[in-house]
Amino acid sequence: MSAGVPTMADRLLDAFLGSAARVYGGESVSELEHSLQCAELARAAGADEDLQLACLLHDVGRFAVDPREIFDKTDRRGTALPSARGHHEVGADLVAPWVPERVAWLIRMHAEAKRYLCATEPAYYDGLSAGSRFTMALQGGAMTPEEVSRRARHPWMADALRLRRWDDLAKVPGKATEPIEAWAPLLRQHFGRVRPI
Ligand SMILES: [Fe+2]
């Protein structure tokens, strides 16, 4: 952490470090391992830097905000405020003032992408983990044909589906990744101020 008032980057790095102690849903990886694996899968696939950042931050709504603001918890513990929303919405809103619109949109869309793939690929649902199936029910279930055709026209939807597939793969116990500090320069590039401009 830098001297003086912590920046948003400091806050996020602290939240990532704290997420190392939290199990990701019903999976066998921590939330930190999951985020790092997702971002590295994107980088290895040649994704641009904004898409990598979206992958790193896609679940920030699970570990960087008051958990009472989230209703789609996989641990099924704790109470949610009446105003609680999905972790994808809360996370996207948290980072939106700091990042390009596409990054926040991709974070917001990662639960929708799961609903999209369940509607368009019959085998996709069968491959989901129990935790992902549980939260999808909370998030509205498979999309209707009308929702699918509306989303399919969005120019960033293909990236949202790529993020979603990396999200699904980023659950490998014990997989070696770089530490979160390797992503600090990118985080500081976007979140290196106390407040957004
Ligand atoms: Fe995730």
XYZ file of C-alpha atoms and ligand atoms in Angstrom:
198
model
C 0.000 0.000 0.000
C 1.317 3.467 -0.862
C 1.898 6.134 1.785
C -0.982 8.446 2.555
C -4.557 7.874 1.494
C -5.027 4.423 -0.070
C -5.906 4.455 -3.734
C -8.605 2.302 -5.278
C -5.791 0.076 -6.542
C -4.614 -0.426 -2.945
C -8.148 -1.275 -1.939
C -8.539 -3.810 -4.714
C -5.163 -5.418 -4.068
C -6.080 -5.785 -0.401
C -9.419 -7.306 -1.383
C -7.685 -9.775 -3.713
C -5.279 -10.793 -0.955
C -8.236 -11.269 1.395
C -9.967 -13.413 -1.227
C -7.175 -15.974 -0.894
C -8.848 -17.101 2.328
C -12.263 -17.482 0.715
C -13.351 -20.610 -1.131
C -14.779 -19.861 -4.565
C -18.374 -21.030 -4.451
C -18.524 -24.780 -3.968
C -15.227 -25.242 -5.815
C -11.802 -26.461 -4.739
C -10.017 -23.177 -5.383
C -9.937 -19.888 -3.530
C -11.516 -16.776 -4.968
C -8.014 -15.402 -5.539
C -6.855 -18.539 -7.379
C -10.011 -18.394 -9.486
C -9.461 -14.756 -10.484
C -5.790 -15.307 -11.321
C -6.500 -18.452 -13.343
C -9.246 -16.676 -15.274
C -7.011 -13.705 -16.118
C -4.125 -15.951 -17.146
C -6.366 -18.043 -19.402
C -7.395 -14.829 -21.138
C -3.819 -13.661 -21.523
C -2.692 -17.063 -22.839
C -5.479 -16.928 -25.425
C -4.252 -13.568 -26.698
C -7.076 -11.492 -25.219
C -6.504 -7.753 -25.226
C -5.587 -6.027 -21.987
C -9.100 -4.785 -21.232
C -10.518 -8.283 -21.579
C -7.754 -9.614 -19.327
C -8.657 -6.940 -16.765
C -12.334 -7.891 -16.965
C -11.389 -11.511 -16.344
C -9.257 -10.583 -13.341
C -12.057 -8.446 -11.880
C -15.134 -10.382 -12.969
C -15.927 -11.616 -9.447
C -14.819 -8.485 -7.597
C -18.420 -8.107 -6.441
C -17.961 -11.253 -4.363
C -15.008 -10.095 -2.293
C -14.570 -6.311 -2.455
C -17.971 -5.150 -1.256
C -20.205 -5.642 1.755
C -21.507 -9.218 1.287
C -24.958 -8.091 2.387
C -25.194 -6.234 -0.944
C -25.078 -9.576 -2.793
C -27.969 -12.001 -3.126
C -26.404 -14.670 -5.367
C -24.037 -16.133 -2.817
C -22.904 -19.710 -3.266
C -22.084 -20.272 0.401
C -25.758 -19.766 1.273
C -24.686 -17.992 4.465
C -25.581 -14.605 5.833
C -28.424 -12.274 5.129
C -28.855 -9.976 2.169
C -30.151 -6.422 2.290
C -33.490 -5.744 0.572
C -31.492 -3.756 -1.989
C -29.073 -6.627 -2.669
C -28.215 -7.405 -6.316
C -26.207 -9.982 -8.207
C -22.443 -9.945 -7.635
C -21.907 -9.176 -11.321
C -23.996 -5.996 -11.064
C -22.419 -4.826 -7.813
C -18.903 -5.570 -9.071
C -19.464 -3.807 -12.374
C -20.811 -0.727 -10.628
C -17.840 -0.716 -8.237
C -15.253 -0.499 -11.008
C -17.249 1.323 -13.718
C -15.982 4.848 -12.841
C -12.381 3.653 -13.265
C -12.331 1.448 -16.343
C -13.374 1.572 -20.013
C -17.072 0.953 -20.543
C -16.355 -2.424 -22.164
C -14.585 -3.737 -19.051
C -17.498 -2.903 -16.749
C -19.970 -4.261 -19.308
C -18.126 -7.576 -19.518
C -18.123 -7.908 -15.733
C -21.832 -7.091 -15.626
C -22.500 -9.623 -18.359
C -20.700 -12.686 -16.996
C -23.796 -14.126 -15.340
C -25.894 -13.258 -18.397
C -23.353 -15.085 -20.563
C -23.938 -18.238 -18.551
C -27.692 -17.863 -19.051
C -27.040 -17.288 -22.786
C -24.895 -20.402 -23.184
C -27.385 -22.549 -21.296
C -30.034 -21.481 -23.802
C -27.904 -21.921 -26.930
C -25.737 -24.964 -26.124
C -27.673 -27.851 -24.558
C -24.488 -29.521 -23.287
C -23.254 -26.373 -21.573
C -25.496 -26.685 -18.543
C -24.405 -30.304 -18.024
C -20.802 -29.137 -17.796
C -21.441 -26.492 -15.145
C -20.294 -27.017 -11.590
C -22.890 -27.407 -8.859
C -22.086 -23.905 -7.605
C -22.623 -22.386 -11.053
C -25.918 -24.216 -11.462
C -27.073 -22.996 -8.061
C -26.279 -19.347 -8.772
C -27.751 -19.542 -12.270
C -31.102 -20.391 -10.757
C -30.770 -17.266 -8.590
C -29.704 -15.252 -11.639
C -32.796 -16.115 -13.684
C -32.103 -19.460 -15.399
C -31.550 -19.974 -19.119
C -32.347 -17.018 -21.393
C -35.522 -16.910 -23.408
C -35.162 -16.910 -27.225
C -35.990 -13.199 -27.192
C -33.204 -12.463 -24.704
C -30.761 -14.545 -26.744
C -31.497 -12.746 -30.000
C -31.202 -9.353 -28.306
C -27.873 -10.196 -26.655
C -26.459 -11.889 -29.761
C -26.539 -8.566 -31.590
C -24.318 -6.814 -29.054
C -20.807 -6.185 -30.424
C -19.137 -7.220 -27.152
C -21.158 -10.388 -26.610
C -18.490 -12.643 -28.154
C -16.009 -11.338 -25.569
C -18.525 -11.939 -22.777
C -18.809 -15.571 -23.887
C -15.021 -15.936 -23.986
C -14.803 -14.556 -20.452
C -17.518 -16.964 -19.359
C -15.690 -20.009 -20.727
C -12.453 -18.959 -19.009
C -14.477 -18.381 -15.830
C -15.746 -21.965 -16.058
C -12.230 -23.345 -16.612
C -10.577 -21.296 -13.849
C -11.306 -23.790 -11.109
C -8.279 -26.094 -11.209
C -7.018 -26.961 -7.725
C -3.319 -26.293 -7.250
C -2.737 -24.766 -10.689
C 0.313 -22.498 -10.577
C -0.213 -18.854 -11.501
C 1.639 -15.626 -11.060
C 0.746 -13.816 -7.826
C -1.714 -10.924 -7.755
C 1.272 -8.567 -7.542
C 1.977 -9.382 -11.205
C -1.275 -7.621 -12.052
C -0.589 -4.605 -9.826
C 0.775 -2.414 -12.676
C -2.415 -2.933 -14.692
C -4.580 -2.290 -11.631
C -2.598 0.862 -10.786
C -2.924 2.036 -14.388
C -6.696 2.139 -13.975
C -7.232 2.474 -10.229
C -4.134 4.380 -9.133
C -6.071 7.329 -7.753
C -8.013 7.781 -4.540
C -11.133 8.701 -6.514
C -12.147 8.424 -10.150
C -11.726 11.540 -12.251
Fe -16.066 -16.552 -11.599
